[in-house]
Coordinates of C-alpha atoms and ligand atoms in Angstrom, one line a residue:
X291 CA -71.2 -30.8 71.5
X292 CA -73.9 -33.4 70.8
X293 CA -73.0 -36.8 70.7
X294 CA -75.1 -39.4 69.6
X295 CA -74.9 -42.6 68.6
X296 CA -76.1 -43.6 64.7
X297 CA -78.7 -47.1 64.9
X298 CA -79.6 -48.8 62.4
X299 CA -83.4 -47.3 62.4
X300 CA -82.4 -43.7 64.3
X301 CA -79.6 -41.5 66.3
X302 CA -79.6 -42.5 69.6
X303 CA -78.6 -39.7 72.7
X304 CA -76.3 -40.6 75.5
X305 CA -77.4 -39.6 79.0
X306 CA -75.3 -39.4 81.8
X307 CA -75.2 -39.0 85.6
X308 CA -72.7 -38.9 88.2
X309 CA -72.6 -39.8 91.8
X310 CA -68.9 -39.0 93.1
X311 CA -67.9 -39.8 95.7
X312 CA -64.9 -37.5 97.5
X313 CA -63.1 -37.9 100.9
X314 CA -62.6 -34.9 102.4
X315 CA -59.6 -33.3 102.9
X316 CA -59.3 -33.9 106.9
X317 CA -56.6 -35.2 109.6
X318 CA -59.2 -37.2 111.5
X319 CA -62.3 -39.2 110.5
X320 CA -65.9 -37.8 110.5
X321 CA -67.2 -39.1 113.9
X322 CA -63.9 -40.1 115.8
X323 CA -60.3 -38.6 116.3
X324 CA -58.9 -41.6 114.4
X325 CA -56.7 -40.6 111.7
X326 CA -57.6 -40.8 108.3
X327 CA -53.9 -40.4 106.7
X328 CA -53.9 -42.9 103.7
X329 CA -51.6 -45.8 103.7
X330 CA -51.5 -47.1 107.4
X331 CA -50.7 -50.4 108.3
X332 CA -54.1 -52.4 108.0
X333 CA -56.3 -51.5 111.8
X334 CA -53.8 -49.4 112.5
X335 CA -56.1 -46.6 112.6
X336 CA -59.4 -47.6 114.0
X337 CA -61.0 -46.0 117.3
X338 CA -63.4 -47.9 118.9
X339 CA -66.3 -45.8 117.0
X340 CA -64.7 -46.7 113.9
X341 CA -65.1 -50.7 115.0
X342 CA -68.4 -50.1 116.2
X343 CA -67.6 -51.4 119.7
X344 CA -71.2 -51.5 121.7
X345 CA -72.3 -47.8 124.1
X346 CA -69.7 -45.9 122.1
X347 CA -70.9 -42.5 120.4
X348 CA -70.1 -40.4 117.3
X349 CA -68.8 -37.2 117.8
X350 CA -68.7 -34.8 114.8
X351 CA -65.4 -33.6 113.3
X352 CA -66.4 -29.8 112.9
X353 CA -63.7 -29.1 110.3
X354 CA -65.6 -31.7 107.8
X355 CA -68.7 -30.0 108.0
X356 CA -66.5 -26.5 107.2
X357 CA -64.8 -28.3 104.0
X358 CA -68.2 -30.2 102.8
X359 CA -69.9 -26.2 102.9
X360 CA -66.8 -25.0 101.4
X361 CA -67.1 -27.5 98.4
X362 CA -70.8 -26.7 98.3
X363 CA -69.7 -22.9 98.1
X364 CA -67.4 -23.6 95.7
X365 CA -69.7 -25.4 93.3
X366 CA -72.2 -22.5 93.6
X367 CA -74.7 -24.5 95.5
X368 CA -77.4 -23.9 97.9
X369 CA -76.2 -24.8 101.6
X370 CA -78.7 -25.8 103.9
X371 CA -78.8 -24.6 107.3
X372 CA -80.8 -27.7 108.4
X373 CA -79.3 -30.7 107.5
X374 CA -79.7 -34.5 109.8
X375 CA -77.6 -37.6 109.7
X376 CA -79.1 -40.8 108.9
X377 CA -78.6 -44.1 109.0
X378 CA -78.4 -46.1 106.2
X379 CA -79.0 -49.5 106.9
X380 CA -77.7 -52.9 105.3
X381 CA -75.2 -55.8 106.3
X382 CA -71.7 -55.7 105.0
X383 CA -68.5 -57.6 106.6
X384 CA -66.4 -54.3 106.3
X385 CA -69.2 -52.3 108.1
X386 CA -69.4 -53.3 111.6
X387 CA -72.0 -51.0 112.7
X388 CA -74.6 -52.5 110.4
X389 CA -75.3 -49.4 109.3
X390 CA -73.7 -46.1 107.3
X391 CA -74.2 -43.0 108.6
X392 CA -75.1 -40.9 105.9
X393 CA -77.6 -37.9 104.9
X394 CA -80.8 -38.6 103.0
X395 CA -84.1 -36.6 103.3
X396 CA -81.6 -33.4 104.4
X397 CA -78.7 -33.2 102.6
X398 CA -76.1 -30.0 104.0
X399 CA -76.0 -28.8 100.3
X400 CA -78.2 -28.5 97.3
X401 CA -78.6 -27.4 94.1
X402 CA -75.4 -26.2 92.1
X403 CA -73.6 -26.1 89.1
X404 CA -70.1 -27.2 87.2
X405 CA -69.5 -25.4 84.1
X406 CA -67.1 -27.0 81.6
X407 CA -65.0 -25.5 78.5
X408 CA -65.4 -27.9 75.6
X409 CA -62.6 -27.9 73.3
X410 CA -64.5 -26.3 70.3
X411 CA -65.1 -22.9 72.3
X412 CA -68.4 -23.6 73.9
X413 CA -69.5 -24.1 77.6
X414 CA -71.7 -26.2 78.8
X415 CA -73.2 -26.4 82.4
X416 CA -73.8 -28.9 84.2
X417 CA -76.1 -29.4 87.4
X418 CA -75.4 -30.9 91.0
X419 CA -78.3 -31.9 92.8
X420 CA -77.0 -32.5 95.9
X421 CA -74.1 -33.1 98.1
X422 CA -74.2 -35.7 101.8
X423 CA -72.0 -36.6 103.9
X424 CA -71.6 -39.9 105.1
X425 CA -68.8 -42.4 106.3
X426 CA -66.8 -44.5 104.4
X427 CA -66.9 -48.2 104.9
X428 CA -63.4 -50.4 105.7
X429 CA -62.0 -52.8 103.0
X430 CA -62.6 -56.7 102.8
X431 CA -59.1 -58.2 101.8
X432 CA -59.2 -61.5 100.1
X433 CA -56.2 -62.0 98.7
X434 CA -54.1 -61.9 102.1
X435 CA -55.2 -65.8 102.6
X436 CA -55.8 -68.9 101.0
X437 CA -59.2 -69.7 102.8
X438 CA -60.3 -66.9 104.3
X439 CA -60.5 -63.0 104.3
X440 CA -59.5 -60.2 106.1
X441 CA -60.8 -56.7 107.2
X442 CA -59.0 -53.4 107.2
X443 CA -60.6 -50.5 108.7
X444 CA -58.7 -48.0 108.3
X445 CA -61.1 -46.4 105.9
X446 CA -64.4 -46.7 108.1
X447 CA -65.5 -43.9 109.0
X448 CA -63.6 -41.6 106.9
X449 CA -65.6 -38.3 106.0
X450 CA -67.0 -38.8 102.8
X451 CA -69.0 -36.2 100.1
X452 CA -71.1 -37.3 97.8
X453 CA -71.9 -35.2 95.0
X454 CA -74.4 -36.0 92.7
X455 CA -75.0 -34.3 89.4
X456 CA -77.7 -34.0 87.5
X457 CA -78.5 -36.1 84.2
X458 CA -76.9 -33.3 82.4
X459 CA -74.2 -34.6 80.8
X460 CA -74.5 -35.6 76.7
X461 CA -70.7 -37.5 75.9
X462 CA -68.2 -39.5 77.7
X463 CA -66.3 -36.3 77.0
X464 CA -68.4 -34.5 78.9
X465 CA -68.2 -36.8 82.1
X466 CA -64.5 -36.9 81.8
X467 CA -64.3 -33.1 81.6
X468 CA -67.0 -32.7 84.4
X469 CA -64.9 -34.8 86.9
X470 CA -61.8 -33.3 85.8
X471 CA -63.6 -30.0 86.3
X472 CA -65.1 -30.9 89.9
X473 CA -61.6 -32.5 90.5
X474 CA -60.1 -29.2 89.8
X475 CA -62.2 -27.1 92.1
X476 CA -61.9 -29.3 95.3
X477 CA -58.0 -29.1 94.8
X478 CA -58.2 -25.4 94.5
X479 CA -60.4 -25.3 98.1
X480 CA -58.5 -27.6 99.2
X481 CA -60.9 -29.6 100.3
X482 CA -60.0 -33.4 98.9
X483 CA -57.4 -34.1 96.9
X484 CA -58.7 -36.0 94.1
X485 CA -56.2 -38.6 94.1
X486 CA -58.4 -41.2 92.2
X487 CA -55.5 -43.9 92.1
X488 CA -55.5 -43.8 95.9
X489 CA -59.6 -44.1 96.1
X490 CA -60.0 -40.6 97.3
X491 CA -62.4 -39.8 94.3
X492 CA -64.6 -42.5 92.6
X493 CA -67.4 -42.4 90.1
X494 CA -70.7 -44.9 90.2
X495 CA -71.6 -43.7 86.5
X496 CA -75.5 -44.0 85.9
X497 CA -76.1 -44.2 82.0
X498 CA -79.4 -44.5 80.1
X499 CA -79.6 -43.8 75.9
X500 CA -82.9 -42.0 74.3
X501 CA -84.4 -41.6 71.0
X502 CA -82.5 -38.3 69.6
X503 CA -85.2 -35.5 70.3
X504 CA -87.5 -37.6 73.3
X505 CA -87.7 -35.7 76.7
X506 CA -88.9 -39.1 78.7
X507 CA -85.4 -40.8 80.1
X508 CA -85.6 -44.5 79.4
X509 CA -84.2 -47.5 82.0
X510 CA -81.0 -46.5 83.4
X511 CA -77.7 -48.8 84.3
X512 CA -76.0 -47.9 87.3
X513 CA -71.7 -49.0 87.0
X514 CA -70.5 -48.6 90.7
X515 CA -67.5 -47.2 92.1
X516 CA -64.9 -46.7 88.5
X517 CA -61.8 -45.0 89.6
X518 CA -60.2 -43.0 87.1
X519 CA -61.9 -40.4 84.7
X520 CA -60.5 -42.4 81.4
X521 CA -62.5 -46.0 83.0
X522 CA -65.3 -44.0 83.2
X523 CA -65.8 -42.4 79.9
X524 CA -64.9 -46.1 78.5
X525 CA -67.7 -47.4 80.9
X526 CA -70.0 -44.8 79.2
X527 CA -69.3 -46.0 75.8
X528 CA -69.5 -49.4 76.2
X529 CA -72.3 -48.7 78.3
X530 CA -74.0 -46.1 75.5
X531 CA -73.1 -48.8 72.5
X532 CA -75.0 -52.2 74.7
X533 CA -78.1 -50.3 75.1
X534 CA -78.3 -48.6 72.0
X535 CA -78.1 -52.3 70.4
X536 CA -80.6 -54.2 72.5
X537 CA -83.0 -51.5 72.0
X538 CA -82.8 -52.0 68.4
X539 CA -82.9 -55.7 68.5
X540 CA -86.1 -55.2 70.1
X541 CA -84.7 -55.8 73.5
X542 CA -84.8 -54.3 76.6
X543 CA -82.6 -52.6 78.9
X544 CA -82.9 -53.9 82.9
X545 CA -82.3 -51.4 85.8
X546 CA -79.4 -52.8 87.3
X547 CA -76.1 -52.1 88.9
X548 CA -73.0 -53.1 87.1
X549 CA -69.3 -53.5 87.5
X550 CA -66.4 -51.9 85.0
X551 CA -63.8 -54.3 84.1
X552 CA -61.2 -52.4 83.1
X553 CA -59.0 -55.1 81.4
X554 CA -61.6 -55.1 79.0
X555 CA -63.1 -51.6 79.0
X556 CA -66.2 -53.7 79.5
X557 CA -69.6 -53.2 82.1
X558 CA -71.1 -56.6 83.2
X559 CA -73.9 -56.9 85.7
X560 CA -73.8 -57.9 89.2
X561 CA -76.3 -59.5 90.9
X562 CA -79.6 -57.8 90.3
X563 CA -80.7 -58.0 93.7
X564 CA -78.2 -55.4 94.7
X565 CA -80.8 -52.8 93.3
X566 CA -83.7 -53.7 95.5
X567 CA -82.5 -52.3 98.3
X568 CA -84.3 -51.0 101.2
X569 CA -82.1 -49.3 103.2
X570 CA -84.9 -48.4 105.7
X571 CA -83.3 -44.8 106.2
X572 CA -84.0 -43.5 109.9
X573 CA -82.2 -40.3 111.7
X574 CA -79.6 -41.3 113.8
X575 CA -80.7 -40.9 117.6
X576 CA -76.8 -40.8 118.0
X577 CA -76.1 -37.4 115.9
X578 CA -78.5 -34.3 116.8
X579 CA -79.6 -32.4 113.7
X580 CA -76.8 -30.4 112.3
X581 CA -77.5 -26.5 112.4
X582 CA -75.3 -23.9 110.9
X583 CA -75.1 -20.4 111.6
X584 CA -75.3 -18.2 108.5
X585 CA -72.3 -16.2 109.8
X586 CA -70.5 -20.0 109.6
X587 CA -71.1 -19.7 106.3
X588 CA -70.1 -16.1 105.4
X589 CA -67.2 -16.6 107.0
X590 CA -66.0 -19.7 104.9
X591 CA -67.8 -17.9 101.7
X592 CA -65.3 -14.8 102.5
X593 CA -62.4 -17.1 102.9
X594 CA -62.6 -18.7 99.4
X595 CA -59.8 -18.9 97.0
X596 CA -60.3 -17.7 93.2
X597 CA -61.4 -20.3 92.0
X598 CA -60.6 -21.8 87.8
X599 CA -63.7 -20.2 86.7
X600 CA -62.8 -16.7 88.1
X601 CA -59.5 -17.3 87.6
X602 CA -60.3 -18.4 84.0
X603 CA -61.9 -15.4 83.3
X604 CA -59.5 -12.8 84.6
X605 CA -56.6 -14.9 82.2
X606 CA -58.9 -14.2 79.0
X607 CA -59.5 -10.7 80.5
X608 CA -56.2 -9.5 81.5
X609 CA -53.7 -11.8 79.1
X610 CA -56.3 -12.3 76.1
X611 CA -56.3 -15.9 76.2
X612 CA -58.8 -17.9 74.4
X613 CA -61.2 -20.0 76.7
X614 CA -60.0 -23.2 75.9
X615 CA -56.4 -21.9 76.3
X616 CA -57.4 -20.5 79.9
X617 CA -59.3 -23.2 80.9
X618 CA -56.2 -25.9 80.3
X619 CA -53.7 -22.8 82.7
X620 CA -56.5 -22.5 85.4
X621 CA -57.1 -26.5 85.5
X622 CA -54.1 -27.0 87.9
X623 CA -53.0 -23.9 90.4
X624 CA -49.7 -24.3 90.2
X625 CA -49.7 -24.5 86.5
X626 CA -51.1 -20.7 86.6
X627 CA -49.0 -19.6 89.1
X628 CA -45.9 -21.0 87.0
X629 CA -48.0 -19.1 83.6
X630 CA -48.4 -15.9 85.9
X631 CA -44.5 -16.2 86.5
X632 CA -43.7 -15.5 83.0
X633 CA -46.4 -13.9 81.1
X634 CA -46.2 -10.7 83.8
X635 CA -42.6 -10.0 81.8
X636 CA -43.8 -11.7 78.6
X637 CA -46.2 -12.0 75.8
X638 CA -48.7 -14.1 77.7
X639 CA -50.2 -15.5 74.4
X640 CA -46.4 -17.0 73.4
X641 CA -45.9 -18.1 77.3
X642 CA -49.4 -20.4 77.4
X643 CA -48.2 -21.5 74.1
X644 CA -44.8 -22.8 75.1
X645 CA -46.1 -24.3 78.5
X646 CA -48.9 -25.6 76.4
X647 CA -47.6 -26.9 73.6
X648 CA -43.7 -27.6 74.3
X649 CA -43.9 -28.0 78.5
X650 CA -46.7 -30.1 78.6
X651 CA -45.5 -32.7 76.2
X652 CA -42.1 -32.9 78.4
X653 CA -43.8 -33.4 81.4
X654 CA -45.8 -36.0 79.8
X655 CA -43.1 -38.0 78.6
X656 CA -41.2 -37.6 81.7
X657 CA -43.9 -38.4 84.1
X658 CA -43.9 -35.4 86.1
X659 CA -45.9 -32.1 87.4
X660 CA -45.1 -28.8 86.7
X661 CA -43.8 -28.6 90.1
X662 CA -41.0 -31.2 89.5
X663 CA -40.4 -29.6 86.0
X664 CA -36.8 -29.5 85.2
X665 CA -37.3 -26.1 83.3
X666 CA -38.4 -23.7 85.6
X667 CA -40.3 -20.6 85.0
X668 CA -37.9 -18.3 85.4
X669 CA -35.8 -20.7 82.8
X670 CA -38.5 -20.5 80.6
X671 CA -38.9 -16.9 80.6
X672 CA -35.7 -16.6 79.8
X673 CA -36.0 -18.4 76.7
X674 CA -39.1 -16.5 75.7
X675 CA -37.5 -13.7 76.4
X676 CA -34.7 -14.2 74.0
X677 CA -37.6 -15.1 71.1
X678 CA -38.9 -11.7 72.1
X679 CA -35.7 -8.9 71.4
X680 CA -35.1 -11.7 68.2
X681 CA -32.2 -13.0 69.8
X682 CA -33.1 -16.6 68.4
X683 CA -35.7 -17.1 65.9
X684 CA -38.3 -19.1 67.1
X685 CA -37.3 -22.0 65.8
X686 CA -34.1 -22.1 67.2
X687 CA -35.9 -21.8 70.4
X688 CA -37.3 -24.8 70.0
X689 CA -33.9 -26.3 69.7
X690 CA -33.0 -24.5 72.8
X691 CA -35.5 -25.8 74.3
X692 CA -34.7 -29.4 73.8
X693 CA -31.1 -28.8 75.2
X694 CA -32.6 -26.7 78.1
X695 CA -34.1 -30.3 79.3
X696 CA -30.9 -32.4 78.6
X697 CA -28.2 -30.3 79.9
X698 CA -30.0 -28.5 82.5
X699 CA -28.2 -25.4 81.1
X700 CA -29.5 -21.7 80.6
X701 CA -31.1 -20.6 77.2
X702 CA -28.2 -18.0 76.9
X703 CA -25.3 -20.6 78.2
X704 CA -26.8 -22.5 75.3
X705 CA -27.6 -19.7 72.5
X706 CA -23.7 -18.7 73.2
X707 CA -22.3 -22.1 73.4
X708 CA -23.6 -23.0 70.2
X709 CA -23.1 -19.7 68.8
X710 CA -27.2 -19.5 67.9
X711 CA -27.7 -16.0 67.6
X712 CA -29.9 -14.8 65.1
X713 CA -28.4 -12.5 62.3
X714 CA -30.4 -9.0 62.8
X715 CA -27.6 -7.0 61.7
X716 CA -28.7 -5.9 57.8
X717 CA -25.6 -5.1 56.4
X718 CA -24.2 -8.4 57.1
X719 CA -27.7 -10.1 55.6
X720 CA -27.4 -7.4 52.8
X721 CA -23.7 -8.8 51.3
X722 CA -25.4 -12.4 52.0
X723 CA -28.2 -11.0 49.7
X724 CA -26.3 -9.6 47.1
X725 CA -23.6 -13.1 46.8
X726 CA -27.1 -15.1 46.4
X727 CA -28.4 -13.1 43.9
X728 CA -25.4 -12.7 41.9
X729 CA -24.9 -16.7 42.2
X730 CA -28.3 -17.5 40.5
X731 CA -28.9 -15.4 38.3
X732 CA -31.5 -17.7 36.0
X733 CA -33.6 -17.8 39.4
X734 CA -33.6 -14.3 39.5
X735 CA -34.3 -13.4 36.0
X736 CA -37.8 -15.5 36.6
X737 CA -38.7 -13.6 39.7
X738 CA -38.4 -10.4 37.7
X739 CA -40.3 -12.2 34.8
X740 CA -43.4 -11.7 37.4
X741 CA -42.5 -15.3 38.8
X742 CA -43.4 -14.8 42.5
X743 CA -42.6 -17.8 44.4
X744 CA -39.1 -17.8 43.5
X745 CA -39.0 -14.9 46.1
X746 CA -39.4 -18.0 48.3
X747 CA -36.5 -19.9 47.2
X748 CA -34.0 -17.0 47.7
X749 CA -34.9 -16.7 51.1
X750 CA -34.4 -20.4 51.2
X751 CA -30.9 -20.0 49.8
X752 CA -29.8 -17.4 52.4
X753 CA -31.5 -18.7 55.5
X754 CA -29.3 -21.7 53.6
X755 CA -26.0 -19.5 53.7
X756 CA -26.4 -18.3 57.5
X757 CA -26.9 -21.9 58.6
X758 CA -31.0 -20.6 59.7
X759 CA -29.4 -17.9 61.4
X760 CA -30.2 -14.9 59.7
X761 CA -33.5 -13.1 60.9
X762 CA -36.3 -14.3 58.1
X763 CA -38.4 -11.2 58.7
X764 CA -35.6 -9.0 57.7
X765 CA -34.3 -11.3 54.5
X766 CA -37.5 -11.4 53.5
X767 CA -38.2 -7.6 53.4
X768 CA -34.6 -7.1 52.4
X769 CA -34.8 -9.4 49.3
X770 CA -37.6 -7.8 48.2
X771 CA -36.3 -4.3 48.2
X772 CA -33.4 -5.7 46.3
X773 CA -35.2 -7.3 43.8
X774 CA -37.6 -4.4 43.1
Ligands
MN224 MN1 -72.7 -43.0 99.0

C-alpha cells in the first residue's frame, strides 16, 4: 500500500517515524511508592522523590522493569540484559530535579517488530528500534490563574516507555494502524492501557518526504507529543503535503520541532532552538546499572498471553476467517472472547459478520464497548442461530435485530411476537405457487417463451403474497419445477 503524493514535476514518498510514548501499567511510580492512579487532586500524589527534595534517593519499582520486558517480549524484541539509567539533563518548571531520568546509550530493549493487516489483504512490518524507560515530567497549569501558573506533579515520575519505531512506515494509514496495532498489544499484556484521551499513550510523529524511488532520507520535522491516532495521521498529511510543496517551489525544508493544532488539523513550528539540545546525558550515580537474569526473563516470556497476532492466526486457521476479518476480532480481547462465544455453536464466518457489520455500527452510534453492549453474545447467538435452521430469513434477521436493541427482547420473544417465521413448509408455498401462476398468466406465457427474468418477478409476487415470509430458496427451486 504505497502512498505517495503527485507534485507538480514528480511523486513524492511519505516517510514516517514514531516515538510513543506509553505509561506503564503500574500502582506506584518508577522510583518512589507514590501512586500513579490518574485523576488525583493536583500534588496529591507526590513523594518527596517525586519533588526532588535535596539527599533523597530513587528506588526502582521492580514491577515496571517486569511490564517494560514484557512489552519488549511482546513486540518480538531483543531484551537486554545490561541496561543503565541516565540522566537527561535540561531545565523545565514541571521538572524539579533538573533532570529526567531516562535510558540512552543502554536501552532495556532493542530491536523488534509490529506487523499490521492493511485493509486490501496485505501485511506490512514495521520495525522498533528501541524501547527506554524514563520518568514522566509533572504538568505546568496556566489557566488556574490570572497572573501566574501552577504546578501539578502528580505525573512526575510516573514510569514511562518509550518505543521508537523505525522509519518504516509509508501512509498516515499506516501510522494510524501501527499505533492502533502497538495499542492493541500492550492492552493484551496488560501492560498500559492505551488510554490516549487521558495521556497515557502519545505520539511525537517525525515526518520527512523523498523523491519516489531515492534511498537517501531528506530533512525530517519532528510534531511533538499528538494524542490521538486520528491527530496524528492528520499531522502526517498536513505534514507530507507542506514539504512536498516547498520542495517543489525550490524551498527547503528546516529540521525542526513542531506543534499539531488540532482545531485546524494544522503543524506549526515552535521555537527552533528547542532542537539544539544538549542534554549532556550522564549515568545516574543514584541508580546502579540494571541487570536481569535470563531466568527473569523466561519466566515473563512463559507467562505471556496469546497475543492478536497468534490469536489472529488461530481465527483464520480454525474459523476460516480472512485476515482482515481476523485482524478487526483479535484488535480488542474482549471482542474475540465475545466472537469465540458464538462462533463455537455457529457458523463463525456469519457470527464475524454480524458483530462486524451489524454490532459494530450499534456500538458506534451508541457510544459503547462490546462489554456494555446491549445484545449480548449469547443474545446474538441466538439470533444467528435462528438464521441458521431457516427459522427467519436473513433479512428478517436484520429486522430482529433492530428490535433486539430497542426492546431489549429475545430474538424468539420477537420472531413469535411478530409472527416472523419463515415459510419452509412446501405445500403451503406450493398452493401460493400455483394461485400466482394461475393469476398472471401473460407473465407466465413469456417465461415459457424462453423469457428468463420473469422467473424473477414470480418469486417477487409470492415473497409478495407471504408478506417476505416464505423461504426464497425453496420458492425459487419450487417455481422453477413448476414452470418446467
Ligand atoms: Mn522521551
Amino acid at each position: 500500500m504505497a502512498y505517495t503524493i503527485q507534485g507538480k514535476t514528480q511523486e513524492w514518498e511519505v516517510v514516517v517515524g514514531l516515538e510513543v510514548h506509553a505509561q506503564v501499567t503500574s500502582k506506584a511510580k518508577l522510583f518512589s511508592g507514590a501512586s500513579a492512579a490518574y485523576g488525583g487532586a493536583p500534588n496529591s500524589q507526590v513523594s518527596l522523590v517525586d519533588a526532588a527534595m535535596p539527599g533523597v534517593l530513587p528506588v526502582i519499582n521492580s514491577y515496571c522493569i517486569e511490564q517494560a520486558v514484557r512489552t519488549g517480549l511482546g513486540l518480538r524484541a531483543k531484551i537486554n540484559e545490561d541496561s543503565v539509567f541516565e540522566r537527561k539533563n535540561y531545565f523545565y518548571p514541571d521538572l524539579p530535579q533538573g533532570y529526567q531520568i531516562s535510558q540512552y546509550q543502554k536501552p532495556i530493549v532493542g530491536e523488534g517488530v509490529v506487523m499490521l493487516d492493511m485493509e486490501d489483504g496485505t501485511r506490512r512490518e514495521i520495525g522498533i528500534e528501541r524501547l527506554h524507560m524514563e520518568q514522566d515530567a509533572g504538568k505546568s497549569m496556566h489557566d488556574q490563574a490570572p497572573s501566574s501558573s501552577y504546578i501539578d506533579l502528580n505525573r512526575s515520575g510516573i514510569c514511562l516507555m518509550e518505543i521508537v519505531s523505525k522509519p518504516d512506515m509509508r501512509s498516515s494509514g499506516e501510522a494510524g494502524a501501527f499505533l492502533r496495532k502497538l495499542r492493541s498489544i500492550m492492552r493484551y499484556l496488560g501492560t498500559c492501557d492505551g488510554n490516549m484521551e487521558e495521556g497515557s499513550m502519545r505520539a511525537d510523529v517525525n515526518v520527512s518526504v523523498r523523491p519516489l524511488g531515492s534511498s537517501r532520507y531528506l530533512t525530517r520535522t519532528e510534531t511533538k507529543n499528538v494524542n490521538s491516532v486520528r491527530f496524528v495521521m492528520q499531522a502526517i498529511e498536513f505534514e507530507s503535503n507542506r514539504q512536498t510543496v516547498a520542495y517543489e517551489n525550490g524551498d527547503s525544508v528546516i529540521q525542526e520541532t513542531r506543534l499539531f493544532d488540532s482545531q485546524c488539523s494544522e503543524t506549526r513550528a515552535m521555537r527552533a532552538k528547542e532542537f539544539a539540545h544538549d542534554y549532556r546525558y550522564f549515568p545516574d550515580p543514584d541508580l546502579l546499572p540494571l541487570k536481569l537474569s535470563s531466568s527473569f526473563i523466561q519466566k515473563i516470556q512463559d507467562g505471556l498471553p496469546e497475543l492478536p497476532d497468534e490469536k489472529r492466526d488461530r481465527f483464520m486457521e480454525d474459523y476460516e476467517l480472512k485476515a482482515y476479518d481476523a485482524g478487526i476480532l483479535v484488535a480488542d480481547q474482549e471482542v474475540a472472547n465475545y466472537f469465540e462465544d458464538i462462533a463455537i455453536d455457529h457458523d463463525p464466518k456469519l457470527s464475524a459478520n454480524w458483530i462486524i457489520t451489524n454490532l459494530f455500527s450499534v456500538l458506534k452510534k451508541l457510544g459503547c464497548n462490546i462489554v456494555e453492549s446491549p445484545i449480548s453474545a449469547s443474545d446474538l447467538g441466538e439470533l444467528i442461530g435462528l438464521v441458521e435452521d431457516n427459522t427467519i430469513s436473513g433479512r428478517t434477521a436484520k429486522e430482529v435485530f433492530d428490535t433486539m436493541i430497542d426492546t431489549g427482547k429475545s430474538a424468539s420473544d420477537i420472531v413469535d411476537e411478530k409472527g416472523l417465521k419463515q415459510i419452509s413448509d412446501i405445500s403451503q408455498i406450493d398452493t401460493i405457487i400455483k394461485q400466482v401462476l394461475t393469476d398472471n398468466p401473460k407473465q407466465l406465457a413469456q417465461v415459457k417463451a424462453g423469457n428468463a427474468k420473469v422467473i424473477g418477478w414470480f418469486v417477487g409476487q409470492v415473497m409478495k403474497a407471504t408478506k417476505g415470509k416464505a423461504n426464497p430458496e425453496i420458492v425459487n427451486k419450487l417455481l422453477r419445477e413448476k414452470i418446467k
